[in-house]
mmCIF file of C-alpha atoms in Angstrom:
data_model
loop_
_atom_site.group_PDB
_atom_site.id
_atom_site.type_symbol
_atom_site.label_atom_id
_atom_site.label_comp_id
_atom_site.label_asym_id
_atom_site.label_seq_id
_atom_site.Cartn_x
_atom_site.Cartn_y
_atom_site.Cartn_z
ATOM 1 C CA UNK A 1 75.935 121.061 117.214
ATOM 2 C CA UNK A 2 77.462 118.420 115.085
ATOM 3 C CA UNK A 3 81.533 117.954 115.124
ATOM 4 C CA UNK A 4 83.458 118.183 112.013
ATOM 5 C CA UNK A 5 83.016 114.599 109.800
ATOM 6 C CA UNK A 6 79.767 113.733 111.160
ATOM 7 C CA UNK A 7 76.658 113.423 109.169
ATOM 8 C CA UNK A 8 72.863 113.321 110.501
ATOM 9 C CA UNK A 9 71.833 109.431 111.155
ATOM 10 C CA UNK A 10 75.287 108.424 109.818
ATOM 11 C CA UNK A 11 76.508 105.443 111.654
ATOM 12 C CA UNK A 12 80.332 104.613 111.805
ATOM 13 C CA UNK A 13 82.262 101.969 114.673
ATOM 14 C CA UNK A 14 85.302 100.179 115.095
ATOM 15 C CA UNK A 15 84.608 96.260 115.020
ATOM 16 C CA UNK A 16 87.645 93.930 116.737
ATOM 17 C CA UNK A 17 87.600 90.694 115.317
ATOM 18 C CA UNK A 18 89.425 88.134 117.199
ATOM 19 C CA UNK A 19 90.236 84.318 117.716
ATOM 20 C CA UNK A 20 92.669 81.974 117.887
ATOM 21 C CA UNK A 21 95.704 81.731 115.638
ATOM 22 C CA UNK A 22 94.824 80.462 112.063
ATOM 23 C CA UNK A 23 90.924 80.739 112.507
ATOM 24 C CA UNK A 24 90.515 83.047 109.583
ATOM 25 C CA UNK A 25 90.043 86.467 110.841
ATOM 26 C CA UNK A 26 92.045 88.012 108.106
ATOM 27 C CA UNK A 27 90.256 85.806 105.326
ATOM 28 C CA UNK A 28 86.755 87.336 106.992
ATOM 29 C CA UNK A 29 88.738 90.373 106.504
ATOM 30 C CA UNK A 30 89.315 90.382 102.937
ATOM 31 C CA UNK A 31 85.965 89.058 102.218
ATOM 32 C CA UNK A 32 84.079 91.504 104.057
ATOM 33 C CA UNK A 33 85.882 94.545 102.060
ATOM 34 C CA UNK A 34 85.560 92.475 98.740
ATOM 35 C CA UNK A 35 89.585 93.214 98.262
ATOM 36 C CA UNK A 36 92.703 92.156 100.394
ATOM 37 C CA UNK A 37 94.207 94.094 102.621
ATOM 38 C CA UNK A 38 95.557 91.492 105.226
ATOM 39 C CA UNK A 39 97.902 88.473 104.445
ATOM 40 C CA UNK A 40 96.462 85.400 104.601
ATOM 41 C CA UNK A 41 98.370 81.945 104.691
ATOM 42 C CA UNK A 42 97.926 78.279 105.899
ATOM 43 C CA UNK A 43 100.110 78.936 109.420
ATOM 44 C CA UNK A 44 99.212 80.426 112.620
ATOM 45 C CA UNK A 45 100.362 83.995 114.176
ATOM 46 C CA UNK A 46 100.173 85.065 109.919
ATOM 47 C CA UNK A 47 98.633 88.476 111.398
ATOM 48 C CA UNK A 48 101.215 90.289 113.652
ATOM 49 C CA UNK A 49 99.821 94.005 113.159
ATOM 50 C CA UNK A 50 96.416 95.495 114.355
ATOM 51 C CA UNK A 51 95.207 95.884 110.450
ATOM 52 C CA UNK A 52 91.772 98.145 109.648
ATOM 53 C CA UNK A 53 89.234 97.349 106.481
ATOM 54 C CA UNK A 54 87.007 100.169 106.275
ATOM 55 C CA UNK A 55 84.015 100.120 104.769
ATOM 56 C CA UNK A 56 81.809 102.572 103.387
ATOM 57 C CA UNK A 57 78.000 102.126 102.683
ATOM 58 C CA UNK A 58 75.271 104.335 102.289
ATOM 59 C CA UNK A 59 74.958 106.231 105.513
ATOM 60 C CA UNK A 60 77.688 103.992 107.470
ATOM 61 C CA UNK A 61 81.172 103.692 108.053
ATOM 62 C CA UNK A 62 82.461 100.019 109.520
ATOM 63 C CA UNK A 63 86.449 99.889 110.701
ATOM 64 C CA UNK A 64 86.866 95.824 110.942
ATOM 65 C CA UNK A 65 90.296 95.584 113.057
ATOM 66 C CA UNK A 66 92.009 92.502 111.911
ATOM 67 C CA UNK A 67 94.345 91.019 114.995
ATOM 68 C CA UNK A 68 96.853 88.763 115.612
ATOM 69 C CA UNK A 69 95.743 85.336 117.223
ATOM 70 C CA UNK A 70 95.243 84.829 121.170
ATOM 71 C CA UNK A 71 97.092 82.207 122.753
ATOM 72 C CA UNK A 72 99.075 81.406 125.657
ATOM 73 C CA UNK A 73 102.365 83.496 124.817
ATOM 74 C CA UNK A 74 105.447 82.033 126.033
ATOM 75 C CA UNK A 75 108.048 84.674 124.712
ATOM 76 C CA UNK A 76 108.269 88.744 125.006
ATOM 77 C CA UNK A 77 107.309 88.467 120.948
ATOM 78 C CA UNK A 78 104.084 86.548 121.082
ATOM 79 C CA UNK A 79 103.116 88.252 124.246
ATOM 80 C CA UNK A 80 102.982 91.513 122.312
ATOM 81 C CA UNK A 81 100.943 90.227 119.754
ATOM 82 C CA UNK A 82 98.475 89.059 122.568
ATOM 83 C CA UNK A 83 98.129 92.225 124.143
ATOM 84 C CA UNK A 84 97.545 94.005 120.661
ATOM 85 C CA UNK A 85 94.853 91.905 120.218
ATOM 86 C CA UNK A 86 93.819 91.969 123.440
ATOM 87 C CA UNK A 87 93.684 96.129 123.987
ATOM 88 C CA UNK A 88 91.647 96.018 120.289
ATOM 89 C CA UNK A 89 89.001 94.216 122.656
ATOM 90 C CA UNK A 90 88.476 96.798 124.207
ATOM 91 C CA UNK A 91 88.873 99.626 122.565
ATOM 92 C CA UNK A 92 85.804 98.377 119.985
ATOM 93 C CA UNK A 93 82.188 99.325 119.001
ATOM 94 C CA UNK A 94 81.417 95.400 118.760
ATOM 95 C CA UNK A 95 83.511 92.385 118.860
ATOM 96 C CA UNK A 96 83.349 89.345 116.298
ATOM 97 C CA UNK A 97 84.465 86.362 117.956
ATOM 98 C CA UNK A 98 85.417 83.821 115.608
ATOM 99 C CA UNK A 99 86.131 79.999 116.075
ATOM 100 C CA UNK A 100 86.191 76.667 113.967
ATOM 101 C CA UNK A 101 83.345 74.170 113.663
ATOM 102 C CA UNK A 102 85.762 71.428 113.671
ATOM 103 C CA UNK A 103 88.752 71.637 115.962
ATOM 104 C CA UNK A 104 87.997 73.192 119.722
ATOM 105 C CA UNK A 105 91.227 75.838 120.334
ATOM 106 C CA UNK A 106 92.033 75.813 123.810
ATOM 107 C CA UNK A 107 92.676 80.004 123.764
ATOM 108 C CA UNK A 108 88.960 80.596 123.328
ATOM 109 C CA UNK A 109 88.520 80.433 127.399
ATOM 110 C CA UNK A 110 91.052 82.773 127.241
ATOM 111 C CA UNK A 111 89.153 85.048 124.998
ATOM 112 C CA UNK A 112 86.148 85.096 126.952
ATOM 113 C CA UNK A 113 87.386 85.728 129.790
ATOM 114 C CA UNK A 114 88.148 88.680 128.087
ATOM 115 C CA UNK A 115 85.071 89.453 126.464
ATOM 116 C CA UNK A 116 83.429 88.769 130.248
ATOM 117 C CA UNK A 117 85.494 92.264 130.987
ATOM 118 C CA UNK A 118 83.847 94.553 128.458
ATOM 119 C CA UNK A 119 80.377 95.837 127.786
ATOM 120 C CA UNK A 120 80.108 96.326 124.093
ATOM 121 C CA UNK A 121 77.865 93.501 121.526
ATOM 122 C CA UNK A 122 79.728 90.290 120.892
ATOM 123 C CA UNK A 123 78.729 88.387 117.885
ATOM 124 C CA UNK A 124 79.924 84.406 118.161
ATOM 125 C CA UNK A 125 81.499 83.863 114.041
ATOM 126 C CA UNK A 126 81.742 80.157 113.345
ATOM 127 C CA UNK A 127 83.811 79.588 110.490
ATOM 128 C CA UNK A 128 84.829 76.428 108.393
ATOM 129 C CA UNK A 129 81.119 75.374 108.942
ATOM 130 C CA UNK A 130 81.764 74.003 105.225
ATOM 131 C CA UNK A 131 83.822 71.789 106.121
ATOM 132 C CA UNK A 132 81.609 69.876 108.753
ATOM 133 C CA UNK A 133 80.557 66.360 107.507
ATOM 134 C CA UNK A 134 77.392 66.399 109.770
ATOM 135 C CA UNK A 135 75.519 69.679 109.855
ATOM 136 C CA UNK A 136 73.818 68.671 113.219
ATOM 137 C CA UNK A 137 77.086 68.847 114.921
ATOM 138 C CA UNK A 138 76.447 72.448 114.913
ATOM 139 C CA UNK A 139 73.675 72.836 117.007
ATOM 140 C CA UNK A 140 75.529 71.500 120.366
ATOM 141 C CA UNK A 141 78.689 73.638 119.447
ATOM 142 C CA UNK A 142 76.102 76.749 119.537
ATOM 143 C CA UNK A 143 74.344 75.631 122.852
ATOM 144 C CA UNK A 144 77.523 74.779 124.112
ATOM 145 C CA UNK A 145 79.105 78.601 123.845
ATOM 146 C CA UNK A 146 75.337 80.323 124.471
ATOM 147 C CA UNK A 147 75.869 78.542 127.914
ATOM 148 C CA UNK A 148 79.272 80.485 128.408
ATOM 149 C CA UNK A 149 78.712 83.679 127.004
ATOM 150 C CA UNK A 150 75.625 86.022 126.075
ATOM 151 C CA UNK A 151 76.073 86.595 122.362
ATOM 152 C CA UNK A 152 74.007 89.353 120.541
ATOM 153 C CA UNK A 153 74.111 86.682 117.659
ATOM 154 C CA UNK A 154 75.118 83.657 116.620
ATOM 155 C CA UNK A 155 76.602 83.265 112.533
ATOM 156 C CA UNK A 156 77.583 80.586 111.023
ATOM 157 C CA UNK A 157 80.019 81.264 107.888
ATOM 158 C CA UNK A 158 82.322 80.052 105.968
ATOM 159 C CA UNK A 159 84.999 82.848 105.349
ATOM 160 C CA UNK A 160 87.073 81.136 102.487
ATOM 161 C CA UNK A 161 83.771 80.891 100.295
ATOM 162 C CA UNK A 162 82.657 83.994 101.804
ATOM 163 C CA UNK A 163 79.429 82.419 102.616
ATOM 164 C CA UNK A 164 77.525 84.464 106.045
ATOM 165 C CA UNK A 165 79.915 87.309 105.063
ATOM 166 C CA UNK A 166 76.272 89.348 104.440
ATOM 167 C CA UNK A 167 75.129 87.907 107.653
ATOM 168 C CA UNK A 168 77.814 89.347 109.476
ATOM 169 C CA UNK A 169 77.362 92.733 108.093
ATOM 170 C CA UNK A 170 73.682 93.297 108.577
ATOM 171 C CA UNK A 171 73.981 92.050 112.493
ATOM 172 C CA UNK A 172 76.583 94.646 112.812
ATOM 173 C CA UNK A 173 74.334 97.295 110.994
ATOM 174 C CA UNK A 174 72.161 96.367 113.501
ATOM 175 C CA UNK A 175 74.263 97.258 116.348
ATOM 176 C CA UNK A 176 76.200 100.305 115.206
ATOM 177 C CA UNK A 177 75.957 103.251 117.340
ATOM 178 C CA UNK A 178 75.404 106.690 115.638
ATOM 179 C CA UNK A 179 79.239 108.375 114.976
ATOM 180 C CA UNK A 180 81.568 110.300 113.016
ATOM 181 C CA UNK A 181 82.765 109.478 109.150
ATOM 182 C CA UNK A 182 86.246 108.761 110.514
ATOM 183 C CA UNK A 183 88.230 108.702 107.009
ATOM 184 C CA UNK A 184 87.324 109.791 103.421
ATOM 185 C CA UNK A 185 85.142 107.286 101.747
ATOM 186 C CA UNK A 186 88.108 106.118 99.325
ATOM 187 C CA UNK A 187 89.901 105.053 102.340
ATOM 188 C CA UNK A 188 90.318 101.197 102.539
ATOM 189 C CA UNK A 189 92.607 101.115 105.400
ATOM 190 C CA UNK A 190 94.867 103.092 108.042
ATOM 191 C CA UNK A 191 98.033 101.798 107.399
ATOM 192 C CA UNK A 192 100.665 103.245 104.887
ATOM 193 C CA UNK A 193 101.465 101.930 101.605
ATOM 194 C CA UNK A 194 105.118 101.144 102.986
ATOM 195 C CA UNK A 195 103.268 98.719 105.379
ATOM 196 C CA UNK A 196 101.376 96.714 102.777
ATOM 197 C CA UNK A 197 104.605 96.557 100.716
ATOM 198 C CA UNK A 198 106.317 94.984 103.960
ATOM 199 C CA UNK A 199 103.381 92.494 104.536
ATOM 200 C CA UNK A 200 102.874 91.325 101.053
ATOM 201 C CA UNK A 201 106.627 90.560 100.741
ATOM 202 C CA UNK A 202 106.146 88.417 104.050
ATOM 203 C CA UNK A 203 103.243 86.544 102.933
ATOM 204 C CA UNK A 204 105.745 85.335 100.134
ATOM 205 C CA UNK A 205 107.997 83.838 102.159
ATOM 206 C CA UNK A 206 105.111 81.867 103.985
ATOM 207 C CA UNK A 207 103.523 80.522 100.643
ATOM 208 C CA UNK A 208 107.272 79.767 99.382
ATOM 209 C CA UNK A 209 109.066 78.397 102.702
ATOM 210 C CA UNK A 210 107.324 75.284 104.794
ATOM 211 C CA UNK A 211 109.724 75.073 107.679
ATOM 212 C CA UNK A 212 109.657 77.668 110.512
ATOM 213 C CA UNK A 213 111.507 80.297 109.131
ATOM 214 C CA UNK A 214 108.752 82.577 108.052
ATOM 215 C CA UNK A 215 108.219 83.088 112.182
ATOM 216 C CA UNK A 216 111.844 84.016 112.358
ATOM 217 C CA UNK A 217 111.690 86.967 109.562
ATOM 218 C CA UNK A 218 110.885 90.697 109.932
ATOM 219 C CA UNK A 219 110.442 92.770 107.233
ATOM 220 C CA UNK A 220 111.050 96.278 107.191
ATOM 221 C CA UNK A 221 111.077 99.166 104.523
ATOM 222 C CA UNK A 222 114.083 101.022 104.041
ATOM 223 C CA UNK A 223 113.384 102.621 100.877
ATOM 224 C CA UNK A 224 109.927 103.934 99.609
ATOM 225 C CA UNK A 225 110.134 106.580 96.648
ATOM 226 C CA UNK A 226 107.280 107.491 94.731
ATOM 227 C CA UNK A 227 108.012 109.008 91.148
ATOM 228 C CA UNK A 228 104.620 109.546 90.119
ATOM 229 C CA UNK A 229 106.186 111.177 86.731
ATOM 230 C CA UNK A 230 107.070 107.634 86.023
ATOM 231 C CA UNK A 231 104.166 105.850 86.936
ATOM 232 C CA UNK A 232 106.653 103.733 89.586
ATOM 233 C CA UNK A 233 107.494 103.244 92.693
ATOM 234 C CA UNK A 234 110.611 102.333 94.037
ATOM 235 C CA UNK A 235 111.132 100.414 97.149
ATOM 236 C CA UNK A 236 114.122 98.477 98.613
ATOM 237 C CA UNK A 237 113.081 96.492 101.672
ATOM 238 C CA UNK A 238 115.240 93.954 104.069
ATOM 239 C CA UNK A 239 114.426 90.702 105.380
ATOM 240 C CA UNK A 240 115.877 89.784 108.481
ATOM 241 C CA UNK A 241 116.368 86.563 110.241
ATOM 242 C CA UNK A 242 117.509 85.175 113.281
ATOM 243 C CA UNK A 243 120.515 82.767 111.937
ATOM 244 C CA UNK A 244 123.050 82.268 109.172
ATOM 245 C CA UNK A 245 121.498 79.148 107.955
ATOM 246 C CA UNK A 246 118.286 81.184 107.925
ATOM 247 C CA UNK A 247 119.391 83.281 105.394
ATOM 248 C CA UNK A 248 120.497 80.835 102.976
ATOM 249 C CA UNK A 249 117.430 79.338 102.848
ATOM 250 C CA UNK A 250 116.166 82.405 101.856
ATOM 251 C CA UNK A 251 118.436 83.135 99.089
ATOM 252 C CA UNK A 252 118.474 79.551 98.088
ATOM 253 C CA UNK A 253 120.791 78.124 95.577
ATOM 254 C CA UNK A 254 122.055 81.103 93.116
ATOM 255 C CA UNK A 255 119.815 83.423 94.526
ATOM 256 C CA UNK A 256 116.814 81.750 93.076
ATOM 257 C CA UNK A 257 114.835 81.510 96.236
ATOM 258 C CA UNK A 258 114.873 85.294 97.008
ATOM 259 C CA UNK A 259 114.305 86.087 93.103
ATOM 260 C CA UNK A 260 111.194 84.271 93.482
ATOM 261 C CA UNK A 261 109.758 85.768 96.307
ATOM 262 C CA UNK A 262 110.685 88.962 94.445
ATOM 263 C CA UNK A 263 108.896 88.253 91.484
ATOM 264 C CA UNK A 264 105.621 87.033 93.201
ATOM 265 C CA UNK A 265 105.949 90.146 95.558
ATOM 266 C CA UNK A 266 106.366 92.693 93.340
ATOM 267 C CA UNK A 267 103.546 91.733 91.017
ATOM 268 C CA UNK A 268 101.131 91.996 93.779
ATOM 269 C CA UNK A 269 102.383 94.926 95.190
ATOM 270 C CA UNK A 270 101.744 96.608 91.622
ATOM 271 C CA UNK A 271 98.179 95.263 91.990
ATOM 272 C CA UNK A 272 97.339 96.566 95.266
ATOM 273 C CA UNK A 273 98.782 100.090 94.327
ATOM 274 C CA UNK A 274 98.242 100.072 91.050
ATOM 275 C CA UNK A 275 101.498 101.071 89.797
ATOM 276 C CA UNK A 276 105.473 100.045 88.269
ATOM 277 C CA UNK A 277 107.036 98.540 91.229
ATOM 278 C CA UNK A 278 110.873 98.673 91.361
ATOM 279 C CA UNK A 279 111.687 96.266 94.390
ATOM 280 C CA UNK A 280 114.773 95.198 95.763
ATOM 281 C CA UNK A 281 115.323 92.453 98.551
ATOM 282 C CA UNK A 282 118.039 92.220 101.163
ATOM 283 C CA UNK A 283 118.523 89.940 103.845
ATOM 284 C CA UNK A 284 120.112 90.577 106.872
ATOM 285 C CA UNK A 285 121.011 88.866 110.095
ATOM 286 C CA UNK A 286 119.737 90.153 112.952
ATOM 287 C CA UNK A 287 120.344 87.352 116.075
ATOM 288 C CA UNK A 288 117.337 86.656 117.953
ATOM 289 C CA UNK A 289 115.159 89.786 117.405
ATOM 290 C CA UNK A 290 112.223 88.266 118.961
ATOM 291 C CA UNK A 291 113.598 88.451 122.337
ATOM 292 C CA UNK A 292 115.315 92.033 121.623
ATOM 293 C CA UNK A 293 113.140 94.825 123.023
ATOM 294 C CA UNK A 294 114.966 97.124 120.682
ATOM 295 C CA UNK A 295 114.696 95.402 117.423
ATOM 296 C CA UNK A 296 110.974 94.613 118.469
ATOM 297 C CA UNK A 297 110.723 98.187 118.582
ATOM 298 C CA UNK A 298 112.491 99.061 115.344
ATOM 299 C CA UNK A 299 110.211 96.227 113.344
ATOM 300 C CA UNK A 300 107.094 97.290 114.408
ATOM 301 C CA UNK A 301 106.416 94.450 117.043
ATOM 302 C CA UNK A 302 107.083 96.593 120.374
ATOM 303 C CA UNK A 303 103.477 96.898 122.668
ATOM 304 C CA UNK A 304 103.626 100.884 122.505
ATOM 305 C CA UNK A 305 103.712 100.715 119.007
ATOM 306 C CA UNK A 306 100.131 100.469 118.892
#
């Protein structure tokens, strides 16, 4: 007997893809569902949320999980986002491990002592290969892992050009055990609208502010009202920061910082949900949050929350 959502021969998994900070797992993301639906910006820790692509095919459903980077955590903050990404491990169909042709990142022994823990197909991604001067460099970097880990497959891409992105997808076709269609086919994601809003206003603050600030904001959603009547959607939404200085950087000088990340914000919020946005900004102080199990809780960041 078949369960409710299933289909004869249909194939549908969840596929983890982890790495180090900054490798470009949510760039593979974005390029894999041909539309964004995970921030992307030139820092580490960018990703701080389990985030799901689906994608639908003919006869298959794929879940990519997006997750934060892995890396030796030093604060109750970072450690969370470590054991999100960690629990997606195992929790996955298949596992794409991605790391950089160029630079080694010392968390990838982390990682696979990990992946050593689990039974389910890992698939080595090597990413940036674009960027290597001397193509034959690649060969030893692939012996090198094959000695420390059985990989069902070896790919190497370039996520930023989205070169190997078709690569990826037919090894994981491959591999995809026999399941469920687990949401409607116009599904792109799991997470709410509210939660896109959030992370698109944060991604503005990393393009606009170079110090270390952005790791020091939270954004949350207080306000969320959809008048469909109107075509718009209203949404008020606070940024909060660690430190009084923090928040005048922020604002900047008349307000024209935090008009500007309001501007950019708002116009791709409209083009992800493809409506008027109304959006209001607010910052707040809120004095180390990272180290407050509470306010990790209320932003999103707490390990249950998952």
């Amino acid at each position: 007997m078949m369960h409710s959502g299933e289909k004869q021969d249909f194939k549908s998994g969840y596929i983890a893809i982890v790495g180090a900070p900054n490798v470009g797992k949510s760039t593979l993301l974005n390029q894999l569902l041909k539309q964004k639906i995970s921030i992307t910006a030139p820092k580490p820790q960018t990703t701080r949320n389990r985030v799901s692509g689906i994608l639908n095919g003919e006869g298959y459903q794929i879940i990519f999980v997006d997750t934060p980077g892995i890396h030796k955590a030093q604060d109750e903050f970072n450690r969370g986002l470590v054991e999100t990404a960690l629990s997606t491990i195992s929790e996955s169909d298949a596992v794409l491990f991605m790391i950089e042709a160029e630079a080694a990142q010392p968390a990838n022994q982390l990682i696979l002592d990990n992946l050593r823990r689990i039974k389910t197909p890992v698939l080595l991604v090597i990413n940036k290969v674009d960027l290597l001067r001397n193509k034959g460099e690649l060969l030893p970097l692939i012996q090198a892992y094959g000695e420390r880990f059985d990989f069902k497959a070896v790919i190497p891409i370039s996520a930023l050009k989205g070169e190997g992105t078709d690569d990826i997808l037919a090894e994981v076709l491959s591999i995809l055990p026999q399941g469920p269609q687990y949401f409607p086919e116009d599904y792109i994601t799991d997470q709410p609208e509210r939660f896109f809003a959030a992370e698109l206003i944060r991604e503005k603050i990393f393009h606009l502010l170079h110090q270390e600030i952005p790791y020091s904001i939270a954004v949350t959603i207080e306000k969320f009202t959809d008048l469909p009547d109107r075509n718009l959607i209203e949404i008020d939404a606070v940024i909060n920061v660690e430190r009084e200085s923090q928040k005048a950087i922020i604002i900047g000088k008349g307000g024209q910082m935090l008009k500007e990340v309001g501007k950019q914000a708002r116009l791709e919020i409209e083009t992800f949900l493809g409506c008027h946005i109304y959006l209001g900004l607010f910052v707040r102080i809120q004095k180390n949050w990272r180290k407050d199990p509470r306010a990790l809780r209320e932003f999103g960041y707490s390990r249950s929350a998952d």
